[in-house]
PDB file of C-alpha atoms in Angstrom:
ATOM      1  CA  MET A   1     114.603  68.946  84.035  1.00 47.00           C
ATOM      2  CA  LYS A   2     117.675  69.212  81.837  1.00 48.00           C
ATOM      3  CA  ILE A   3     119.828  69.880  84.921  1.00 46.00           C
ATOM      4  CA  ILE A   4     118.359  66.955  86.891  1.00 42.00           C
ATOM      5  CA  ALA A   5     119.007  64.497  84.052  1.00 43.00           C
ATOM      6  CA  SER A   6     122.581  65.705  83.619  1.00 46.00           C
ATOM      7  CA  LEU A   7     123.234  65.537  87.364  1.00 45.00           C
ATOM      8  CA  TYR A   8     121.950  61.959  87.500  1.00 44.00           C
ATOM      9  CA  PHE A   9     124.342  61.028  84.697  1.00 45.00           C
ATOM     10  CA  VAL A  10     127.298  62.625  86.522  1.00 46.00           C
ATOM     11  CA  LEU A  11     126.485  60.893  89.809  1.00 45.00           C
ATOM     12  CA  SER A  12     126.221  57.548  88.017  1.00 45.00           C
ATOM     13  CA  ILE A  13     129.695  58.014  86.534  1.00 46.00           C
ATOM     14  CA  GLN A  14     131.028  59.097  89.914  1.00 47.00           C
ATOM     15  CA  PHE A  15     129.701  55.932  91.568  1.00 43.00           C
ATOM     16  CA  CYS A  16     131.580  53.803  89.045  1.00 44.00           C
ATOM     17  CA  LEU A  17     134.765  55.832  89.435  1.00 43.00           C
ATOM     18  CA  LEU A  18     134.696  55.482  93.212  1.00 44.00           C
ATOM     19  CA  ASN A  19     134.832  51.725  92.862  1.00 42.00           C
ATOM     20  CA  THR A  20     137.871  51.852  90.590  1.00 38.00           C
ATOM     21  CA  ALA A  21     139.836  54.733  92.128  1.00 39.00           C
ATOM     22  CA  ALA A  22     143.480  54.122  92.895  1.00 37.00           C
ATOM     23  CA  ALA A  23     144.790  54.283  96.454  1.00 37.00           C
ATOM     24  CA  GLN A  24     145.365  57.798  97.778  1.00 40.00           C
ATOM     25  CA  VAL A  25     148.878  59.206  97.695  1.00 40.00           C
ATOM     26  CA  ASN A  26     149.819  61.045 100.876  1.00 42.00           C
ATOM     27  CA  LYS A  27     150.018  64.660  99.753  1.00 74.00           C
ATOM     28  CA  SER A  28     148.794  67.937 101.189  1.00 86.00           C
ATOM     29  CA  VAL A  29     146.533  68.869  98.247  1.00 95.00           C
ATOM     30  CA  LEU A  30     144.613  66.931  95.629  1.00 96.00           C
ATOM     31  CA  VAL A  31     146.358  68.883  92.851  1.00 97.00           C
ATOM     32  CA  PRO A  32     148.908  71.713  93.270  1.00 97.00           C
ATOM     33  CA  LEU A  33     146.811  74.374  91.516  1.00 98.00           C
ATOM     34  CA  PRO A  34     146.287  77.804  93.162  1.00 98.00           C
ATOM     35  CA  SER A  35     142.780  78.052  91.682  1.00 97.00           C
ATOM     36  CA  VAL A  36     141.582  74.911  93.490  1.00 97.00           C
ATOM     37  CA  ASP A  37     140.559  75.273  97.133  1.00 97.00           C
ATOM     38  CA  ASP A  38     141.840  72.346  99.218  1.00 97.00           C
ATOM     39  CA  PHE A  39     141.843  72.746 102.991  1.00 97.00           C
ATOM     40  CA  THR A  40     142.255  69.041 103.847  1.00 96.00           C
ATOM     41  CA  ASP A  41     146.061  68.958 104.283  1.00 94.00           C
ATOM     42  CA  GLY A  42     145.973  65.561 102.582  1.00 94.00           C
ATOM     43  CA  LYS A  43     143.852  63.981 105.315  1.00 95.00           C
ATOM     44  CA  ASN A  44     140.532  62.211 104.988  1.00 97.00           C
ATOM     45  CA  GLY A  45     137.559  63.734 106.788  1.00 97.00           C
ATOM     46  CA  TRP A  46     136.205  67.219 107.340  1.00 98.00           C
ATOM     47  CA  ALA A  47     138.035  70.451 106.513  1.00 98.00           C
ATOM     48  CA  PHE A  48     136.899  74.061 106.837  1.00 97.00           C
ATOM     49  CA  GLY A  49     138.069  77.356 105.383  1.00 98.00           C
ATOM     50  CA  LEU A  50     136.327  80.654 106.017  1.00 98.00           C
ATOM     51  CA  GLY A  51     137.120  84.146 104.760  1.00 97.00           C
ATOM     52  CA  LEU A  52     136.176  87.205 102.743  1.00 97.00           C
ATOM     53  CA  GLY A  53     137.106  88.551  99.354  1.00 97.00           C
ATOM     54  CA  VAL A  54     136.801  91.951  97.691  1.00 98.00           C
ATOM     55  CA  GLU A  55     136.082  92.109  93.957  1.00 97.00           C
ATOM     56  CA  TYR A  56     136.256  95.024  91.530  1.00 97.00           C
ATOM     57  CA  GLU A  57     134.168  93.992  88.554  1.00 96.00           C
ATOM     58  CA  SER A  58     131.809  94.986  85.768  1.00 94.00           C
ATOM     59  CA  ALA A  59     128.315  95.858  86.969  1.00 94.00           C
ATOM     60  CA  TYR A  60     126.838  93.355  84.485  1.00 94.00           C
ATOM     61  CA  GLU A  61     127.987  91.502  81.376  1.00 94.00           C
ATOM     62  CA  GLY A  62     128.935  94.035  78.719  1.00 94.00           C
ATOM     63  CA  SER A  63     128.861  96.983  81.117  1.00 95.00           C
ATOM     64  CA  ASP A  64     131.313  99.881  81.176  1.00 94.00           C
ATOM     65  CA  GLU A  65     130.336 100.564  84.799  1.00 96.00           C
ATOM     66  CA  PHE A  66     132.382  99.032  87.614  1.00 95.00           C
ATOM     67  CA  GLY A  67     131.988  98.567  91.335  1.00 94.00           C
ATOM     68  CA  LEU A  68     133.332  96.899  94.468  1.00 96.00           C
ATOM     69  CA  GLU A  69     131.633  93.864  95.967  1.00 95.00           C
ATOM     70  CA  ILE A  70     132.402  91.873  99.121  1.00 95.00           C
ATOM     71  CA  GLN A  71     132.007  88.114  98.746  1.00 93.00           C
ATOM     72  CA  PRO A  72     132.315  85.217 101.223  1.00 95.00           C
ATOM     73  CA  ALA A  73     135.259  82.898 100.594  1.00 97.00           C
ATOM     74  CA  GLY A  74     136.196  79.384 101.642  1.00 96.00           C
ATOM     75  CA  ALA A  75     134.315  76.099 101.800  1.00 97.00           C
ATOM     76  CA  VAL A  76     133.256  73.141 103.894  1.00 98.00           C
ATOM     77  CA  GLN A  77     134.953  70.026 102.507  1.00 98.00           C
ATOM     78  CA  TRP A  78     134.909  66.273 103.061  1.00 98.00           C
ATOM     79  CA  ARG A  79     137.834  64.284 101.677  1.00 98.00           C
ATOM     80  CA  ASP A  80     137.717  60.588 100.917  1.00 97.00           C
ATOM     81  CA  GLY A  81     140.908  59.497  99.204  1.00 96.00           C
ATOM     82  CA  ASP A  82     141.131  61.177  95.817  1.00 97.00           C
ATOM     83  CA  ASN A  83     137.649  62.666  96.150  1.00 98.00           C
ATOM     84  CA  ILE A  84     136.578  65.921  97.788  1.00 98.00           C
ATOM     85  CA  TYR A  85     132.943  66.838  98.345  1.00 98.00           C
ATOM     86  CA  TYR A  86     132.360  70.484  99.128  1.00 98.00           C
ATOM     87  CA  PHE A  87     129.874  73.213  99.908  1.00 97.00           C
ATOM     88  CA  ALA A  88     131.060  76.697  98.943  1.00 94.00           C
ATOM     89  CA  GLY A  89     128.732  79.672  99.098  1.00 86.00           C
ATOM     90  CA  GLU A  90     125.709  78.728  97.009  1.00 86.00           C
ATOM     91  CA  ALA A  91     127.349  75.731  95.318  1.00 94.00           C
ATOM     92  CA  PHE A  92     127.538  72.055  96.239  1.00 97.00           C
ATOM     93  CA  GLY A  93     129.922  69.825  94.344  1.00 98.00           C
ATOM     94  CA  TRP A  94     132.389  66.992  93.955  1.00 98.00           C
ATOM     95  CA  ARG A  95     135.985  67.053  92.781  1.00 98.00           C
ATOM     96  CA  GLY A  96     138.018  63.943  91.976  1.00 98.00           C
ATOM     97  CA  LEU A  97     141.512  63.041  90.783  1.00 98.00           C
ATOM     98  CA  ARG A  98     141.845  60.105  88.409  1.00 97.00           C
ATOM     99  CA  ALA A  99     145.076  58.478  87.217  1.00 95.00           C
ATOM    100  CA  ASP A 100     146.969  61.467  88.708  1.00 95.00           C
ATOM    101  CA  SER A 101     146.365  63.395  85.473  1.00 97.00           C
ATOM    102  CA  TRP A 102     142.599  63.948  85.297  1.00 98.00           C
ATOM    103  CA  LEU A 103     140.866  66.427  87.613  1.00 98.00           C
ATOM    104  CA  LEU A 104     137.088  66.146  87.307  1.00 99.00           C
ATOM    105  CA  ASP A 105     134.630  68.551  88.883  1.00 98.00           C
ATOM    106  CA  ALA A 106     130.833  68.696  89.036  1.00 98.00           C
ATOM    107  CA  LEU A 107     128.760  71.222  90.953  1.00 97.00           C
ATOM    108  CA  VAL A 108     125.240  72.543  91.250  1.00 97.00           C
ATOM    109  CA  GLY A 109     124.941  76.231  92.031  1.00 94.00           C
ATOM    110  CA  PHE A 110     123.059  79.437  91.375  1.00 87.00           C
ATOM    111  CA  GLU A 111     123.405  81.538  88.262  1.00 86.00           C
ATOM    112  CA  GLU A 112     123.260  85.253  89.037  1.00 85.00           C
ATOM    113  CA  GLY A 113     120.328  87.175  87.655  1.00 87.00           C
ATOM    114  CA  ARG A 114     120.368  90.699  86.276  1.00 93.00           C
ATOM    115  CA  ALA A 115     118.347  93.638  87.562  1.00 94.00           C
ATOM    116  CA  GLU A 116     117.627  96.911  85.833  1.00 95.00           C
ATOM    117  CA  THR A 117     119.145  98.642  88.865  1.00 94.00           C
ATOM    118  CA  ASP A 118     122.523  96.977  88.171  1.00 94.00           C
ATOM    119  CA  SER A 119     123.199  99.970  85.924  1.00 94.00           C
ATOM    120  CA  ASP A 120     123.493 103.226  87.843  1.00 93.00           C
ATOM    121  CA  ASP A 121     123.280 105.058  84.517  1.00 92.00           C
ATOM    122  CA  GLY A 122     119.912 103.502  83.641  1.00 92.00           C
ATOM    123  CA  ARG A 123     121.236 101.566  80.658  1.00 94.00           C
ATOM    124  CA  LEU A 124     119.164  98.495  81.542  1.00 96.00           C
ATOM    125  CA  ASP A 125     115.899 100.399  81.990  1.00 96.00           C
ATOM    126  CA  GLY A 126     113.047  98.688  80.186  1.00 95.00           C
ATOM    127  CA  LEU A 127     114.823  95.325  79.845  1.00 96.00           C
ATOM    128  CA  GLY A 128     113.240  93.848  82.973  1.00 94.00           C
ATOM    129  CA  ASP A 129     114.830  91.820  85.745  1.00 94.00           C
ATOM    130  CA  GLN A 130     116.274  88.337  85.260  1.00 91.00           C
ATOM    131  CA  GLU A 131     115.888  85.980  88.208  1.00 87.00           C
ATOM    132  CA  GLU A 132     118.566  83.666  89.584  1.00 86.00           C
ATOM    133  CA  GLY A 133     118.431  80.065  88.431  1.00 86.00           C
ATOM    134  CA  PHE A 134     120.095  76.732  89.049  1.00 89.00           C
ATOM    135  CA  GLU A 135     122.988  75.644  86.871  1.00 95.00           C
ATOM    136  CA  LEU A 136     125.060  72.486  86.565  1.00 97.00           C
ATOM    137  CA  VAL A 137     128.780  72.970  85.926  1.00 98.00           C
ATOM    138  CA  LEU A 138     130.939  70.102  84.640  1.00 99.00           C
ATOM    139  CA  GLN A 139     134.689  70.594  84.310  1.00 98.00           C
ATOM    140  CA  ALA A 140     137.662  68.439  83.363  1.00 99.00           C
ATOM    141  CA  ARG A 141     141.375  69.207  83.377  1.00 99.00           C
ATOM    142  CA  ARG A 142     143.977  66.925  81.795  1.00 99.00           C
ATOM    143  CA  SER A 143     147.571  67.474  82.875  1.00 98.00           C
ATOM    144  CA  PHE A 144     150.458  66.858  80.497  1.00 97.00           C
ATOM    145  CA  THR A 145     152.978  66.470  83.338  1.00 96.00           C
ATOM    146  CA  SER A 146     153.066  64.644  86.663  1.00 93.00           C
ATOM    147  CA  ASP A 147     153.503  67.926  88.570  1.00 95.00           C
ATOM    148  CA  TRP A 148     150.549  69.674  86.887  1.00 97.00           C
ATOM    149  CA  ARG A 149     152.702  72.223  85.098  1.00 97.00           C
ATOM    150  CA  TYR A 150     150.631  72.293  81.868  1.00 98.00           C
ATOM    151  CA  TRP A 151     147.065  71.179  81.235  1.00 99.00           C
ATOM    152  CA  LEU A 152     143.993  71.332  79.024  1.00 99.00           C
ATOM    153  CA  VAL A 153     140.726  72.526  80.541  1.00 98.00           C
ATOM    154  CA  SER A 154     137.119  72.173  79.415  1.00 98.00           C
ATOM    155  CA  ARG A 155     133.930  73.316  81.123  1.00 98.00           C
ATOM    156  CA  LEU A 156     130.244  72.946  80.363  1.00 98.00           C
ATOM    157  CA  VAL A 157     127.606  75.104  82.067  1.00 98.00           C
ATOM    158  CA  ILE A 158     124.053  73.776  81.745  1.00 97.00           C
ATOM    159  CA  GLY A 159     121.170  76.024  82.780  1.00 93.00           C
ATOM    160  CA  ASP A 160     117.453  76.448  82.259  1.00 89.00           C
ATOM    161  CA  GLU A 161     118.199  79.370  79.929  1.00 90.00           C
ATOM    162  CA  GLY A 162     120.923  77.971  77.715  1.00 95.00           C
ATOM    163  CA  ASN A 163     124.356  76.404  77.793  1.00 98.00           C
ATOM    164  CA  LEU A 164     127.929  77.668  77.742  1.00 98.00           C
ATOM    165  CA  GLY A 165     131.162  75.835  76.937  1.00 98.00           C
ATOM    166  CA  LEU A 166     134.795  76.711  77.610  1.00 98.00           C
ATOM    167  CA  PHE A 167     138.008  75.207  76.244  1.00 98.00           C
ATOM    168  CA  GLY A 168     141.558  76.266  76.999  1.00 99.00           C
ATOM    169  CA  ILE A 169     145.091  75.621  78.177  1.00 99.00           C
ATOM    170  CA  GLY A 170     146.733  76.342  81.522  1.00 98.00           C
ATOM    171  CA  ARG A 171     150.192  76.862  82.978  1.00 98.00           C
ATOM    172  CA  ARG A 172     151.343  76.775  86.620  1.00 98.00           C
ATOM    173  CA  PHE A 173     154.287  78.834  87.885  1.00 96.00           C
ATOM    174  CA  GLY A 174     156.530  78.278  90.883  1.00 90.00           C
ATOM    175  CA  SER A 175     158.204  75.206  92.348  1.00 89.00           C
ATOM    176  CA  GLN A 176     155.682  74.704  95.157  1.00 91.00           C
ATOM    177  CA  SER A 177     153.574  71.557  95.309  1.00 93.00           C
ATOM    178  CA  ASP A 178     151.188  72.665  98.080  1.00 94.00           C
ATOM    179  CA  GLY A 179     148.707  74.642  95.982  1.00 95.00           C
ATOM    180  CA  THR A 180     150.455  77.991  96.389  1.00 97.00           C
ATOM    181  CA  GLY A 181     152.037  80.099  93.670  1.00 97.00           C
ATOM    182  CA  SER A 182     150.257  81.255  90.528  1.00 98.00           C
ATOM    183  CA  GLU A 183     148.649  79.920  87.379  1.00 98.00           C
ATOM    184  CA  ILE A 184     147.254  81.287  84.150  1.00 99.00           C
ATOM    185  CA  ASN A 185     144.586  79.971  81.779  1.00 99.00           C
ATOM    186  CA  LEU A 186     143.890  81.011  78.171  1.00 99.00           C
ATOM    187  CA  VAL A 187     140.387  80.070  77.034  1.00 99.00           C
ATOM    188  CA  ALA A 188     137.835  80.310  74.248  1.00 99.00           C
ATOM    189  CA  VAL A 189     134.190  80.525  75.325  1.00 99.00           C
ATOM    190  CA  PHE A 190     131.163  79.416  73.299  1.00 99.00           C
ATOM    191  CA  HIS A 191     127.438  79.774  73.946  1.00 98.00           C
ATOM    192  CA  ASP A 192     124.237  78.545  72.359  1.00 97.00           C
ATOM    193  CA  SER A 193     121.610  80.965  71.062  1.00 97.00           C
ATOM    194  CA  GLU A 194     119.464  80.786  74.195  1.00 97.00           C
ATOM    195  CA  TYR A 195     122.362  81.637  76.496  1.00 97.00           C
ATOM    196  CA  ALA A 196     123.592  84.396  74.171  1.00 97.00           C
ATOM    197  CA  ASN A 197     120.215  86.123  74.045  1.00 97.00           C
ATOM    198  CA  LYS A 198     119.729  85.882  77.789  1.00 94.00           C
ATOM    199  CA  GLY A 199     122.668  88.237  78.289  1.00 94.00           C
ATOM    200  CA  PHE A 200     122.800  90.267  75.078  1.00 97.00           C
ATOM    201  CA  GLY A 201     119.543  89.777  73.181  1.00 97.00           C
ATOM    202  CA  ILE A 202     116.611  92.211  73.096  1.00 96.00           C
ATOM    203  CA  ASN A 203     113.129  90.887  72.322  1.00 96.00           C
ATOM    204  CA  PRO A 204     110.292  93.013  70.842  1.00 96.00           C
ATOM    205  CA  LYS A 205     108.762  93.767  74.258  1.00 95.00           C
ATOM    206  CA  GLN A 206     112.113  94.874  75.688  1.00 96.00           C
ATOM    207  CA  SER A 207     112.828  96.934  72.579  1.00 96.00           C
ATOM    208  CA  ALA A 208     109.558  98.830  72.924  1.00 96.00           C
ATOM    209  CA  ALA A 209     110.129  99.493  76.639  1.00 96.00           C
ATOM    210  CA  SER A 210     113.792 100.459  76.389  1.00 95.00           C
ATOM    211  CA  SER A 211     113.990 102.108  72.936  1.00 92.00           C
ATOM    212  CA  LEU A 212     116.909  99.790  72.142  1.00 95.00           C
ATOM    213  CA  VAL A 213     117.048  98.009  68.787  1.00 96.00           C
ATOM    214  CA  GLU A 214     115.581  94.516  68.755  1.00 96.00           C
ATOM    215  CA  THR A 215     118.511  92.084  68.724  1.00 97.00           C
ATOM    216  CA  HIS A 216     118.768  88.314  68.276  1.00 97.00           C
ATOM    217  CA  LEU A 217     122.074  86.454  68.560  1.00 97.00           C
ATOM    218  CA  SER A 218     122.972  83.040  67.190  1.00 96.00           C
ATOM    219  CA  GLY A 219     125.088  80.507  69.016  1.00 96.00           C
ATOM    220  CA  GLY A 220     128.840  80.401  68.502  1.00 97.00           C
ATOM    221  CA  LEU A 221     131.967  82.067  69.796  1.00 98.00           C
ATOM    222  CA  ARG A 222     131.292  84.288  72.800  1.00 98.00           C
ATOM    223  CA  SER A 223     134.748  85.488  73.814  1.00 98.00           C
ATOM    224  CA  PHE A 224     138.434  84.860  74.368  1.00 98.00           C
ATOM    225  CA  GLY A 225     139.685  85.154  77.918  1.00 98.00           C
ATOM    226  CA  ILE A 226     142.676  85.065  80.209  1.00 98.00           C
ATOM    227  CA  ASP A 227     142.436  84.149  83.888  1.00 98.00           C
ATOM    228  CA  TYR A 228     145.199  84.535  86.496  1.00 99.00           C
ATOM    229  CA  ASN A 229     145.106  82.978  89.989  1.00 99.00           C
ATOM    230  CA  TYR A 230     147.431  83.437  92.958  1.00 98.00           C
ATOM    231  CA  ARG A 231     147.603  81.812  96.399  1.00 98.00           C
ATOM    232  CA  HIS A 232     150.028  82.300  99.298  1.00 98.00           C
ATOM    233  CA  LYS A 233     150.046  80.601 102.693  1.00 97.00           C
ATOM    234  CA  ILE A 234     151.008  83.082 105.402  1.00 97.00           C
ATOM    235  CA  ASN A 235     151.173  80.268 107.955  1.00 96.00           C
ATOM    236  CA  LYS A 236     149.400  76.996 108.701  1.00 93.00           C
ATOM    237  CA  ASN A 237     146.016  78.681 109.045  1.00 97.00           C
ATOM    238  CA  TRP A 238     145.997  81.873 106.965  1.00 98.00           C
ATOM    239  CA  GLN A 239     145.935  82.076 103.159  1.00 98.00           C
ATOM    240  CA  ILE A 240     145.854  85.009 100.744  1.00 98.00           C
ATOM    241  CA  PHE A 241     144.303  84.481  97.327  1.00 98.00           C
ATOM    242  CA  GLY A 242     143.822  86.645  94.271  1.00 98.00           C
ATOM    243  CA  GLU A 243     142.312  86.430  90.805  1.00 98.00           C
ATOM    244  CA  ALA A 244     142.287  88.616  87.702  1.00 98.00           C
ATOM    245  CA  LEU A 245     140.057  87.928  84.704  1.00 98.00           C
ATOM    246  CA  PHE A 246     139.895  89.589  81.282  1.00 98.00           C
ATOM    247  CA  GLU A 247     137.357  88.542  78.644  1.00 98.00           C
ATOM    248  CA  TYR A 248     137.211  90.058  75.134  1.00 98.00           C
ATOM    249  CA  PHE A 249     133.851  89.608  73.432  1.00 98.00           C
ATOM    250  CA  SER A 250     133.282  88.361  69.892  1.00 98.00           C
ATOM    251  CA  GLY A 251     131.860  90.632  67.193  1.00 97.00           C
ATOM    252  CA  PRO A 252     128.164  89.676  67.556  1.00 97.00           C
ATOM    253  CA  VAL A 253     128.316  90.239  71.320  1.00 98.00           C
ATOM    254  CA  ARG A 254     130.131  93.567  70.931  1.00 97.00           C
ATOM    255  CA  ASN A 255     127.488  94.722  68.452  1.00 97.00           C
ATOM    256  CA  SER A 256     124.616  94.170  70.885  1.00 97.00           C
ATOM    257  CA  PRO A 257     123.111  97.437  72.236  1.00 97.00           C
ATOM    258  CA  ILE A 258     123.500  95.962  75.725  1.00 97.00           C
ATOM    259  CA  SER A 259     127.279  95.852  75.307  1.00 96.00           C
ATOM    260  CA  ARG A 260     128.723  99.188  76.386  1.00 94.00           C
ATOM    261  CA  SER A 261     132.227  97.743  76.419  1.00 95.00           C
ATOM    262  CA  ASN A 262     134.136  95.327  74.206  1.00 96.00           C
ATOM    263  CA  TYR A 263     135.413  93.424  77.212  1.00 96.00           C
ATOM    264  CA  GLU A 264     134.658  92.347  80.757  1.00 96.00           C
ATOM    265  CA  THR A 265     137.191  92.381  83.561  1.00 96.00           C
ATOM    266  CA  GLU A 266     137.341  91.405  87.215  1.00 97.00           C
ATOM    267  CA  VAL A 267     140.012  91.679  89.912  1.00 98.00           C
ATOM    268  CA  GLY A 268     139.664  90.137  93.357  1.00 98.00           C
ATOM    269  CA  ILE A 269     141.698  89.544  96.492  1.00 98.00           C
ATOM    270  CA  GLY A 270     140.812  87.829  99.740  1.00 98.00           C
ATOM    271  CA  LEU A 271     141.869  86.174 102.968  1.00 98.00           C
ATOM    272  CA  ILE A 272     140.913  82.698 104.240  1.00 98.00           C
ATOM    273  CA  TYR A 273     141.365  81.113 107.664  1.00 99.00           C
ATOM    274  CA  VAL A 274     141.725  77.315 107.589  1.00 98.00           C
ATOM    275  CA  PHE A 275     140.511  75.585 110.746  1.00 95.00           C
TER     276      PHE A 275
END
């Protein structure tokens, strides 16, 4: 219910913004950021990108086990001026540019669950499986420059099992204005108590089944992180993309028996064909 109410609020704001949006500037991408998929080539209407990515990542949050995973990449997009509506994987969303300096994003998607079998070493045995759930993600970026060289970023993740917030700064490298090149973001991540305990808490039942110490976390700082994105256009149709993420957990998270590592990391690379 919390997600539905928040989504209604976002759509109401979007309706008002559509009526006051400035005329579209003829440019190949909405914003020149490598982390933002834009297959429209600056044209209104449908756009498609399809590909695959390979990720090397932690088996679960706090894990010291790693593995490779193949993920679909790309999206189906519809552009209308300074607005792009998209369907990407298990997420449906809207992205809009306002006053050339605000990039707003809202999406509804799935939050990954956690299974005991995610740990090959049996470190999740007795904790039970967590099912996937819907989540609403709201994000805003505010650029300090007309070419999106520096910006502030904020993100709010609203789910049935808690909320997470992110605040940070970003920097784009390279002289390109077509969405290629690289960017880096430095962020601080916060969570409420419900979200914290979903990933790192241990209730009495889980403690008895797993022999791990009962653990309850309060809301607050979750981690500091750094995120790097890269995109290169081989030709008109083919794109290479890459991402590297490092997240260092706060003290309360590191002290949880579920945390086998003080950090989480992920590296991915992929290829997309734009139709």
